[in-house]
């Protein structure tokens, strides 16, 4: 073979290799649903507030004096804006994997309060390092706050040992989600521990953790429909919500999202919009939230009326006057009353909040296109063994709470 022809083929071969490499990198970067970063170094020094662990005993306490509140342990990379809506949630470290799927359907900021009993500190920190190292949307959108029970806070040397140990975690990002789930699957559910789970303290910490004027407070395993964030932002601007509202809606308006639950045995696909949701309702793969556990707690939403509402742009479908024992999920203004932090573990923690808003003369408007879906059907076997005892304890507190509301809002004609 003559030398010029050999060089020509060699040059052609190199060009083909370069093109194949470019195509491969494009595929790796863009084709994966979770936007993984297999080639990124784990580097968090610029945003993880590790030094605060050295002065953990100087952190602010909650009103009960039982918990340290560790705000902004990790800040998102996005700019915090008041003219926004935040998805606020709470969990222990073994449920943090839900952040990956949440950031796929929620395009705005997320504020997550993580409860850290001493037994779960190392796993929680390791999980956070992996999530922020591997998932672009998590580090762009999610701000993390920690809540520590004072009774089990480790001493400084043990804390720093676990922090340094968790920093040494190494994983391939393509396998990260599976590894996180496997590591945490035997830790246990949030409520099934001797240390009380302060759900309302966590809710308040999350919703107060960013500057957004509006918040959607949900459980970590509930997913909003695909375009809820952008649709509500358009609705908010159209109705001037970030500047006090209009003649229809103001800072005493909350916007309810009908809640559903999906049978994970029938489908793994979460409905992206209302038409997909209705199809799944018709074939029995989806049903209203708490349908078996407490149907009366969700029935006032009027699912049949909501289902009949047509339209493309998000709007209010109808208004419902709050009634006991309705426990709606809703988008509310920052000025709305906080959750009562005396309610812990299971029972009355959300209904007490909905009840107070009613007594405080807030109005409940049902959004016609938005909704939430819980992963898995809820039934009696899905609860921890002390659920009934906790419910009875909180029922007594709820009676006291309702009496206190009469004094707090003496001019209100609304009662729970």
PDB file of N, CA and C in Angstrom, residues 216-300:
ATOM      1  N   UNK A 216     -45.796  24.471  48.963  1.00  0.00           N
ATOM      2  CA  UNK A 216     -46.594  23.251  48.884  1.00  0.00           C
ATOM      3  C   UNK A 216     -45.935  22.252  49.817  1.00  0.00           C
ATOM      4  N   UNK A 217     -46.584  21.951  50.929  1.00  0.00           N
ATOM      5  CA  UNK A 217     -46.029  21.027  51.918  1.00  0.00           C
ATOM      6  C   UNK A 217     -46.617  19.642  51.679  1.00  0.00           C
ATOM      7  N   UNK A 218     -45.753  18.688  51.358  1.00  0.00           N
ATOM      8  CA  UNK A 218     -46.206  17.328  51.063  1.00  0.00           C
ATOM      9  C   UNK A 218     -45.308  16.329  51.770  1.00  0.00           C
ATOM     10  N   UNK A 219     -45.775  15.090  51.851  1.00  0.00           N
ATOM     11  CA  UNK A 219     -44.931  14.013  52.339  1.00  0.00           C
ATOM     12  C   UNK A 219     -43.937  13.644  51.243  1.00  0.00           C
ATOM     13  N   UNK A 220     -42.786  13.134  51.624  1.00  0.00           N
ATOM     14  CA  UNK A 220     -41.693  12.922  50.685  1.00  0.00           C
ATOM     15  C   UNK A 220     -42.026  11.910  49.600  1.00  0.00           C
ATOM     16  N   UNK A 221     -42.991  11.019  49.854  1.00  0.00           N
ATOM     17  CA  UNK A 221     -43.331   9.994  48.860  1.00  0.00           C
ATOM     18  C   UNK A 221     -44.558  10.370  48.031  1.00  0.00           C
ATOM     19  N   UNK A 222     -44.894  11.645  48.013  1.00  0.00           N
ATOM     20  CA  UNK A 222     -45.982  12.138  47.167  1.00  0.00           C
ATOM     21  C   UNK A 222     -45.399  12.958  46.026  1.00  0.00           C
ATOM     22  N   UNK A 223     -45.925  12.746  44.829  1.00  0.00           N
ATOM     23  CA  UNK A 223     -45.407  13.425  43.649  1.00  0.00           C
ATOM     24  C   UNK A 223     -46.485  14.316  43.035  1.00  0.00           C
ATOM     25  N   UNK A 224     -46.133  15.556  42.684  1.00  0.00           N
ATOM     26  CA  UNK A 224     -47.068  16.420  41.948  1.00  0.00           C
ATOM     27  C   UNK A 224     -47.089  16.037  40.475  1.00  0.00           C
ATOM     28  N   UNK A 225     -48.130  16.449  39.786  1.00  0.00           N
ATOM     29  CA  UNK A 225     -48.155  16.207  38.343  1.00  0.00           C
ATOM     30  C   UNK A 225     -47.042  16.995  37.653  1.00  0.00           C
ATOM     31  N   UNK A 226     -46.686  16.575  36.469  1.00  0.00           N
ATOM     32  CA  UNK A 226     -45.474  17.010  35.774  1.00  0.00           C
ATOM     33  C   UNK A 226     -45.326  18.527  35.672  1.00  0.00           C
ATOM     34  N   UNK A 227     -46.387  19.243  35.343  1.00  0.00           N
ATOM     35  CA  UNK A 227     -46.281  20.680  35.080  1.00  0.00           C
ATOM     36  C   UNK A 227     -46.897  21.543  36.178  1.00  0.00           C
ATOM     37  N   UNK A 228     -47.068  20.977  37.360  1.00  0.00           N
ATOM     38  CA  UNK A 228     -47.721  21.740  38.424  1.00  0.00           C
ATOM     39  C   UNK A 228     -46.969  23.031  38.733  1.00  0.00           C
ATOM     40  N   UNK A 229     -45.655  22.946  38.846  1.00  0.00           N
ATOM     41  CA  UNK A 229     -44.883  24.140  39.200  1.00  0.00           C
ATOM     42  C   UNK A 229     -45.083  25.264  38.184  1.00  0.00           C
ATOM     43  N   UNK A 230     -44.849  24.974  36.914  1.00  0.00           N
ATOM     44  CA  UNK A 230     -44.962  26.019  35.889  1.00  0.00           C
ATOM     45  C   UNK A 230     -46.399  26.502  35.738  1.00  0.00           C
ATOM     46  N   UNK A 231     -47.359  25.583  35.844  1.00  0.00           N
ATOM     47  CA  UNK A 231     -48.765  25.980  35.717  1.00  0.00           C
ATOM     48  C   UNK A 231     -49.186  26.899  36.861  1.00  0.00           C
ATOM     49  N   UNK A 232     -48.757  26.567  38.089  1.00  0.00           N
ATOM     50  CA  UNK A 232     -49.159  27.424  39.213  1.00  0.00           C
ATOM     51  C   UNK A 232     -48.434  28.765  39.162  1.00  0.00           C
ATOM     52  N   UNK A 233     -47.191  28.769  38.737  1.00  0.00           N
ATOM     53  CA  UNK A 233     -46.480  30.045  38.601  1.00  0.00           C
ATOM     54  C   UNK A 233     -47.209  30.958  37.616  1.00  0.00           C
ATOM     55  N   UNK A 234     -47.680  30.409  36.518  1.00  0.00           N
ATOM     56  CA  UNK A 234     -48.451  31.207  35.553  1.00  0.00           C
ATOM     57  C   UNK A 234     -49.763  31.686  36.166  1.00  0.00           C
ATOM     58  N   UNK A 235     -50.426  30.801  36.915  1.00  0.00           N
ATOM     59  CA  UNK A 235     -51.672  31.162  37.597  1.00  0.00           C
ATOM     60  C   UNK A 235     -51.415  32.274  38.615  1.00  0.00           C
ATOM     61  N   UNK A 236     -50.314  32.162  39.363  1.00  0.00           N
ATOM     62  CA  UNK A 236     -49.984  33.160  40.383  1.00  0.00           C
ATOM     63  C   UNK A 236     -49.723  34.529  39.762  1.00  0.00           C
ATOM     64  N   UNK A 237     -48.991  34.542  38.673  1.00  0.00           N
ATOM     65  CA  UNK A 237     -48.715  35.825  38.006  1.00  0.00           C
ATOM     66  C   UNK A 237     -49.996  36.423  37.431  1.00  0.00           C
ATOM     67  N   UNK A 238     -50.808  35.574  36.829  1.00  0.00           N
ATOM     68  CA  UNK A 238     -52.058  36.036  36.228  1.00  0.00           C
ATOM     69  C   UNK A 238     -52.970  36.664  37.275  1.00  0.00           C
ATOM     70  N   UNK A 239     -52.952  36.130  38.488  1.00  0.00           N
ATOM     71  CA  UNK A 239     -53.831  36.613  39.548  1.00  0.00           C
ATOM     72  C   UNK A 239     -53.110  37.483  40.575  1.00  0.00           C
ATOM     73  N   UNK A 240     -51.885  37.911  40.222  1.00  0.00           N
ATOM     74  CA  UNK A 240     -51.163  38.890  41.034  1.00  0.00           C
ATOM     75  C   UNK A 240     -50.883  38.392  42.456  1.00  0.00           C
ATOM     76  N   UNK A 241     -50.720  37.080  42.626  1.00  0.00           N
ATOM     77  CA  UNK A 241     -50.579  36.518  43.968  1.00  0.00           C
ATOM     78  C   UNK A 241     -49.316  36.987  44.676  1.00  0.00           C
ATOM     79  N   UNK A 242     -48.251  37.245  43.943  1.00  0.00           N
ATOM     80  CA  UNK A 242     -47.002  37.668  44.572  1.00  0.00           C
ATOM     81  C   UNK A 242     -47.034  39.134  45.000  1.00  0.00           C
ATOM     82  N   UNK A 243     -48.111  39.826  44.651  1.00  0.00           N
ATOM     83  CA  UNK A 243     -48.268  41.235  45.043  1.00  0.00           C
ATOM     84  C   UNK A 243     -49.598  41.472  45.751  1.00  0.00           C
ATOM     85  N   UNK A 244     -50.063  40.482  46.487  1.00  0.00           N
ATOM     86  CA  UNK A 244     -51.251  40.668  47.310  1.00  0.00           C
ATOM     87  C   UNK A 244     -52.530  40.098  46.761  1.00  0.00           C
ATOM     88  N   UNK A 245     -52.529  39.650  45.498  1.00  0.00           N
ATOM     89  CA  UNK A 245     -53.725  39.029  44.941  1.00  0.00           C
ATOM     90  C   UNK A 245     -54.610  40.003  44.185  1.00  0.00           C
ATOM     91  N   UNK A 246     -55.869  39.590  44.014  1.00  0.00           N
ATOM     92  CA  UNK A 246     -56.844  40.411  43.295  1.00  0.00           C
ATOM     93  C   UNK A 246     -58.185  40.329  44.012  1.00  0.00           C
ATOM     94  N   UNK A 247     -59.261  40.643  43.321  1.00  0.00           N
ATOM     95  CA  UNK A 247     -60.577  40.644  43.966  1.00  0.00           C
ATOM     96  C   UNK A 247     -61.078  39.232  44.271  1.00  0.00           C
ATOM     97  N   UNK A 248     -60.455  38.221  43.680  1.00  0.00           N
ATOM     98  CA  UNK A 248     -60.887  36.837  43.898  1.00  0.00           C
ATOM     99  C   UNK A 248     -60.027  36.114  44.936  1.00  0.00           C
ATOM    100  N   UNK A 249     -58.710  36.291  44.840  1.00  0.00           N
ATOM    101  CA  UNK A 249     -57.786  35.544  45.694  1.00  0.00           C
ATOM    102  C   UNK A 249     -56.804  36.511  46.348  1.00  0.00           C
ATOM    103  N   UNK A 250     -56.506  36.244  47.621  1.00  0.00           N
ATOM    104  CA  UNK A 250     -55.585  37.110  48.343  1.00  0.00           C
ATOM    105  C   UNK A 250     -54.710  36.265  49.264  1.00  0.00           C
ATOM    106  N   UNK A 251     -54.084  36.920  50.245  1.00  0.00           N
ATOM    107  CA  UNK A 251     -53.162  36.187  51.108  1.00  0.00           C
ATOM    108  C   UNK A 251     -53.880  35.339  52.158  1.00  0.00           C
ATOM    109  N   UNK A 252     -55.203  35.243  52.057  1.00  0.00           N
ATOM    110  CA  UNK A 252     -55.944  34.287  52.884  1.00  0.00           C
ATOM    111  C   UNK A 252     -56.630  33.244  52.007  1.00  0.00           C
ATOM    112  N   UNK A 253     -56.010  32.971  50.869  1.00  0.00           N
ATOM    113  CA  UNK A 253     -56.494  31.930  49.963  1.00  0.00           C
ATOM    114  C   UNK A 253     -55.468  30.806  49.916  1.00  0.00           C
ATOM    115  N   UNK A 254     -55.936  29.563  50.020  1.00  0.00           N
ATOM    116  CA  UNK A 254     -55.064  28.413  49.807  1.00  0.00           C
ATOM    117  C   UNK A 254     -55.635  27.596  48.654  1.00  0.00           C
ATOM    118  N   UNK A 255     -54.759  26.901  47.953  1.00  0.00           N
ATOM    119  CA  UNK A 255     -55.142  26.250  46.703  1.00  0.00           C
ATOM    120  C   UNK A 255     -54.916  24.743  46.823  1.00  0.00           C
ATOM    121  N   UNK A 256     -56.026  24.020  46.826  1.00  0.00           N
ATOM    122  CA  UNK A 256     -56.020  22.590  47.146  1.00  0.00           C
ATOM    123  C   UNK A 256     -55.703  21.750  45.916  1.00  0.00           C
ATOM    124  N   UNK A 257     -54.886  20.720  46.136  1.00  0.00           N
ATOM    125  CA  UNK A 257     -54.564  19.737  45.106  1.00  0.00           C
ATOM    126  C   UNK A 257     -55.183  18.403  45.503  1.00  0.00           C
ATOM    127  N   UNK A 258     -56.147  17.893  44.736  1.00  0.00           N
ATOM    128  CA  UNK A 258     -56.694  16.570  45.035  1.00  0.00           C
ATOM    129  C   UNK A 258     -55.566  15.540  45.101  1.00  0.00           C
ATOM    130  N   UNK A 259     -55.632  14.670  46.092  1.00  0.00           N
ATOM    131  CA  UNK A 259     -54.572  13.681  46.304  1.00  0.00           C
ATOM    132  C   UNK A 259     -55.069  12.284  45.955  1.00  0.00           C
ATOM    133  N   UNK A 260     -54.183  11.508  45.358  1.00  0.00           N
ATOM    134  CA  UNK A 260     -54.492  10.148  44.930  1.00  0.00           C
ATOM    135  C   UNK A 260     -53.381   9.210  45.392  1.00  0.00           C
ATOM    136  N   UNK A 261     -53.624   7.914  45.248  1.00  0.00           N
ATOM    137  CA  UNK A 261     -52.590   6.920  45.496  1.00  0.00           C
ATOM    138  C   UNK A 261     -52.601   5.907  44.360  1.00  0.00           C
ATOM    139  N   UNK A 262     -51.415   5.427  44.008  1.00  0.00           N
ATOM    140  CA  UNK A 262     -51.273   4.552  42.847  1.00  0.00           C
ATOM    141  C   UNK A 262     -50.854   3.154  43.280  1.00  0.00           C
ATOM    142  N   UNK A 263     -51.436   2.153  42.652  1.00  0.00           N
ATOM    143  CA  UNK A 263     -51.116   0.758  42.940  1.00  0.00           C
ATOM    144  C   UNK A 263     -49.822   0.398  42.221  1.00  0.00           C
ATOM    145  N   UNK A 264     -48.732   0.346  42.963  1.00  0.00           N
ATOM    146  CA  UNK A 264     -47.435   0.083  42.343  1.00  0.00           C
ATOM    147  C   UNK A 264     -47.330  -1.325  41.779  1.00  0.00           C
ATOM    148  N   UNK A 265     -48.267  -2.209  42.154  1.00  0.00           N
ATOM    149  CA  UNK A 265     -48.268  -3.564  41.597  1.00  0.00           C
ATOM    150  C   UNK A 265     -48.840  -3.581  40.179  1.00  0.00           C
ATOM    151  N   UNK A 266     -49.632  -2.556  39.854  1.00  0.00           N
ATOM    152  CA  UNK A 266     -50.247  -2.495  38.525  1.00  0.00           C
ATOM    153  C   UNK A 266     -49.442  -1.661  37.540  1.00  0.00           C
ATOM    154  N   UNK A 267     -48.781  -0.626  38.042  1.00  0.00           N
ATOM    155  CA  UNK A 267     -48.022   0.238  37.137  1.00  0.00           C
ATOM    156  C   UNK A 267     -46.918   0.952  37.897  1.00  0.00           C
ATOM    157  N   UNK A 268     -45.819   1.192  37.215  1.00  0.00           N
ATOM    158  CA  UNK A 268     -44.724   1.979  37.770  1.00  0.00           C
ATOM    159  C   UNK A 268     -44.739   3.407  37.235  1.00  0.00           C
ATOM    160  N   UNK A 269     -45.634   3.668  36.305  1.00  0.00           N
ATOM    161  CA  UNK A 269     -45.680   4.974  35.648  1.00  0.00           C
ATOM    162  C   UNK A 269     -46.577   5.939  36.415  1.00  0.00           C
ATOM    163  N   UNK A 270     -46.001   7.057  36.836  1.00  0.00           N
ATOM    164  CA  UNK A 270     -46.785   8.092  37.489  1.00  0.00           C
ATOM    165  C   UNK A 270     -47.490   8.930  36.428  1.00  0.00           C
ATOM    166  N   UNK A 271     -48.775   9.246  36.617  1.00  0.00           N
ATOM    167  CA  UNK A 271     -49.489  10.062  35.621  1.00  0.00           C
ATOM    168  C   UNK A 271     -48.895  11.460  35.532  1.00  0.00           C
ATOM    169  N   UNK A 272     -48.677  11.918  34.304  1.00  0.00           N
ATOM    170  CA  UNK A 272     -48.074  13.226  34.093  1.00  0.00           C
ATOM    171  C   UNK A 272     -49.109  14.343  34.071  1.00  0.00           C
ATOM    172  N   UNK A 273     -50.337  14.018  33.646  1.00  0.00           N
ATOM    173  CA  UNK A 273     -51.366  15.045  33.551  1.00  0.00           C
ATOM    174  C   UNK A 273     -52.721  14.440  33.919  1.00  0.00           C
ATOM    175  N   UNK A 274     -53.747  15.271  33.890  1.00  0.00           N
ATOM    176  CA  UNK A 274     -55.068  14.846  34.352  1.00  0.00           C
ATOM    177  C   UNK A 274     -55.649  13.743  33.480  1.00  0.00           C
ATOM    178  N   UNK A 275     -55.436  13.800  32.178  1.00  0.00           N
ATOM    179  CA  UNK A 275     -55.988  12.770  31.292  1.00  0.00           C
ATOM    180  C   UNK A 275     -55.382  11.407  31.596  1.00  0.00           C
ATOM    181  N   UNK A 276     -54.080  11.359  31.850  1.00  0.00           N
ATOM    182  CA  UNK A 276     -53.447  10.096  32.219  1.00  0.00           C
ATOM    183  C   UNK A 276     -53.952   9.610  33.571  1.00  0.00           C
ATOM    184  N   UNK A 277     -54.149  10.537  34.498  1.00  0.00           N
ATOM    185  CA  UNK A 277     -54.661  10.164  35.817  1.00  0.00           C
ATOM    186  C   UNK A 277     -56.045   9.543  35.708  1.00  0.00           C
ATOM    187  N   UNK A 278     -56.928  10.143  34.926  1.00  0.00           N
ATOM    188  CA  UNK A 278     -58.292   9.629  34.772  1.00  0.00           C
ATOM    189  C   UNK A 278     -58.276   8.237  34.145  1.00  0.00           C
ATOM    190  N   UNK A 279     -57.393   8.004  33.198  1.00  0.00           N
ATOM    191  CA  UNK A 279     -57.272   6.669  32.596  1.00  0.00           C
ATOM    192  C   UNK A 279     -56.880   5.636  33.648  1.00  0.00           C
ATOM    193  N   UNK A 280     -55.954   6.002  34.521  1.00  0.00           N
ATOM    194  CA  UNK A 280     -55.531   5.091  35.582  1.00  0.00           C
ATOM    195  C   UNK A 280     -56.623   4.906  36.629  1.00  0.00           C
ATOM    196  N   UNK A 281     -57.416   5.949  36.868  1.00  0.00           N
ATOM    197  CA  UNK A 281     -58.573   5.816  37.759  1.00  0.00           C
ATOM    198  C   UNK A 281     -59.568   4.814  37.198  1.00  0.00           C
ATOM    199  N   UNK A 282     -59.805   4.890  35.900  1.00  0.00           N
ATOM    200  CA  UNK A 282     -60.793   4.025  35.257  1.00  0.00           C
ATOM    201  C   UNK A 282     -60.381   2.554  35.278  1.00  0.00           C
ATOM    202  N   UNK A 283     -59.068   2.290  35.223  1.00  0.00           N
ATOM    203  CA  UNK A 283     -58.655   0.882  35.239  1.00  0.00           C
ATOM    204  C   UNK A 283     -58.261   0.376  36.624  1.00  0.00           C
ATOM    205  N   UNK A 284     -58.481   1.204  37.641  1.00  0.00           N
ATOM    206  CA  UNK A 284     -58.270   0.768  39.015  1.00  0.00           C
ATOM    207  C   UNK A 284     -56.845   0.859  39.519  1.00  0.00           C
ATOM    208  N   UNK A 285     -55.946   1.420  38.726  1.00  0.00           N
ATOM    209  CA  UNK A 285     -54.556   1.542  39.158  1.00  0.00           C
ATOM    210  C   UNK A 285     -54.355   2.728  40.098  1.00  0.00           C
ATOM    211  N   UNK A 286     -55.305   3.662  40.085  1.00  0.00           N
ATOM    212  CA  UNK A 286     -55.253   4.848  40.941  1.00  0.00           C
ATOM    213  C   UNK A 286     -56.593   5.008  41.641  1.00  0.00           C
ATOM    214  N   UNK A 287     -56.556   5.495  42.871  1.00  0.00           N
ATOM    215  CA  UNK A 287     -57.780   5.798  43.617  1.00  0.00           C
ATOM    216  C   UNK A 287     -57.518   7.018  44.496  1.00  0.00           C
ATOM    217  N   UNK A 288     -58.561   7.644  45.038  1.00  0.00           N
ATOM    218  CA  UNK A 288     -58.355   8.781  45.933  1.00  0.00           C
ATOM    219  C   UNK A 288     -57.494   8.404  47.141  1.00  0.00           C
ATOM    220  N   UNK A 289     -56.726   9.342  47.604  1.00  0.00           N
ATOM    221  CA  UNK A 289     -55.822   9.130  48.735  1.00  0.00           C
ATOM    222  C   UNK A 289     -56.603   8.738  49.994  1.00  0.00           C
ATOM    223  N   UNK A 290     -56.042   7.808  50.745  1.00  0.00           N
ATOM    224  CA  UNK A 290     -56.635   7.325  52.005  1.00  0.00           C
ATOM    225  C   UNK A 290     -58.011   6.687  51.797  1.00  0.00           C
ATOM    226  N   UNK A 291     -58.247   6.138  50.626  1.00  0.00           N
ATOM    227  CA  UNK A 291     -59.569   5.599  50.298  1.00  0.00           C
ATOM    228  C   UNK A 291     -59.978   4.498  51.266  1.00  0.00           C
ATOM    229  N   UNK A 292     -59.047   3.642  51.651  1.00  0.00           N
ATOM    230  CA  UNK A 292     -59.340   2.562  52.595  1.00  0.00           C
ATOM    231  C   UNK A 292     -59.125   2.972  54.042  1.00  0.00           C
ATOM    232  N   UNK A 293     -58.166   3.852  54.276  1.00  0.00           N
ATOM    233  CA  UNK A 293     -57.769   4.191  55.643  1.00  0.00           C
ATOM    234  C   UNK A 293     -58.711   5.200  56.288  1.00  0.00           C
ATOM    235  N   UNK A 294     -59.018   6.250  55.570  1.00  0.00           N
ATOM    236  CA  UNK A 294     -59.869   7.317  56.126  1.00  0.00           C
ATOM    237  C   UNK A 294     -60.510   8.091  54.980  1.00  0.00           C
ATOM    238  N   UNK A 295     -61.503   7.483  54.338  1.00  0.00           N
ATOM    239  CA  UNK A 295     -62.139   8.111  53.186  1.00  0.00           C
ATOM    240  C   UNK A 295     -62.777   9.442  53.567  1.00  0.00           C
ATOM    241  N   UNK A 296     -63.332   9.531  54.761  1.00  0.00           N
ATOM    242  CA  UNK A 296     -63.978  10.774  55.182  1.00  0.00           C
ATOM    243  C   UNK A 296     -62.971  11.926  55.301  1.00  0.00           C
ATOM    244  N   UNK A 297     -61.676  11.580  55.443  1.00  0.00           N
ATOM    245  CA  UNK A 297     -60.644  12.615  55.556  1.00  0.00           C
ATOM    246  C   UNK A 297     -60.346  13.295  54.223  1.00  0.00           C
ATOM    247  N   UNK A 298     -60.754  12.668  53.113  1.00  0.00           N
ATOM    248  CA  UNK A 298     -60.495  13.224  51.787  1.00  0.00           C
ATOM    249  C   UNK A 298     -61.766  13.479  50.979  1.00  0.00           C
ATOM    250  N   UNK A 299     -62.864  12.871  51.374  1.00  0.00           N
ATOM    251  CA  UNK A 299     -64.105  12.956  50.600  1.00  0.00           C
ATOM    252  C   UNK A 299     -64.577  14.379  50.333  1.00  0.00           C
ATOM    253  N   UNK A 300     -64.418  15.341  51.270  1.00  0.00           N
ATOM    254  CA  UNK A 300     -64.887  16.708  50.983  1.00  0.00           C
ATOM    255  C   UNK A 300     -64.256  17.341  49.747  1.00  0.00           C
TER     256      UNK A 300
END
